[in-house]
């Protein structure tokens, strides 16, 4: 009999019924990224993916990129073993993602390398997640010099928002995803191909998480 977590069986659904793929997400931010994810989920409605914030109660000391990846790798191993043991179809095996920024963190390269070797996906932004938020409103050019505040100050609501870490639905205009992705691809392509993404300022590939992680193609 398949083992369970809570009330949800991990084994194959009975009588040919489908089950949703579970995606565990470790976020650097305690507020910004989880609130953004919730907005996207609410707008997208039911998809073939169930997104779970894996570190919602983690303290700040455990939210550095290398710490996120270490925890994500452990969970990835556990979830993969459990999926195999319970005979779950491979297309429904849980996936693990990390969302983190360049900021001024140490061990970024090591974190990305460790994640890649373990099959953990990473959505990365330089200098920070606010670049992705900004792209929902306008193109991004130039450089931020690795300073996140410079990106945050360009947000059109920066002067009126009491706390820029909070993401409100009206700050992510409905129907803005396609244009945000288009702008991100153009922004990323402005860097020479040989330049690693950890040195690309600005840069973001959060759209990969939206589509490949959350199973959402528009919002």
CSV table of C-alpha atoms in Angstrom, one decimal, residues 6 10 15 19 24 40 46 64 75 80 95 107 125 128-130 152 188 190 194 217:
chain,number,residue,atom,x,y,z
A,6,UNK,CA,-1.5,13.7,5.4
A,10,UNK,CA,1.6,9.1,-3.0
A,15,UNK,CA,-9.2,3.4,-11.5
A,19,UNK,CA,-3.3,13.0,-9.9
A,24,UNK,CA,8.0,22.1,-4.0
A,40,UNK,CA,-0.4,33.5,-10.4
A,46,UNK,CA,-6.7,24.6,-11.5
A,64,UNK,CA,20.6,32.2,1.6
A,75,UNK,CA,14.0,17.0,-0.3
A,80,UNK,CA,12.4,10.7,-5.6
A,95,UNK,CA,9.8,18.4,-8.6
A,107,UNK,CA,28.5,30.9,-3.0
A,125,UNK,CA,17.4,36.9,-11.0
A,128,UNK,CA,16.9,40.6,-7.6
A,129,UNK,CA,13.3,39.4,-8.1
A,130,UNK,CA,12.1,43.0,-8.6
A,152,UNK,CA,12.8,48.4,-6.8
A,188,UNK,CA,18.8,38.6,-21.3
A,190,UNK,CA,21.5,41.9,-24.6
A,194,UNK,CA,29.6,33.6,-23.2
A,217,UNK,CA,1.5,30.0,-19.7
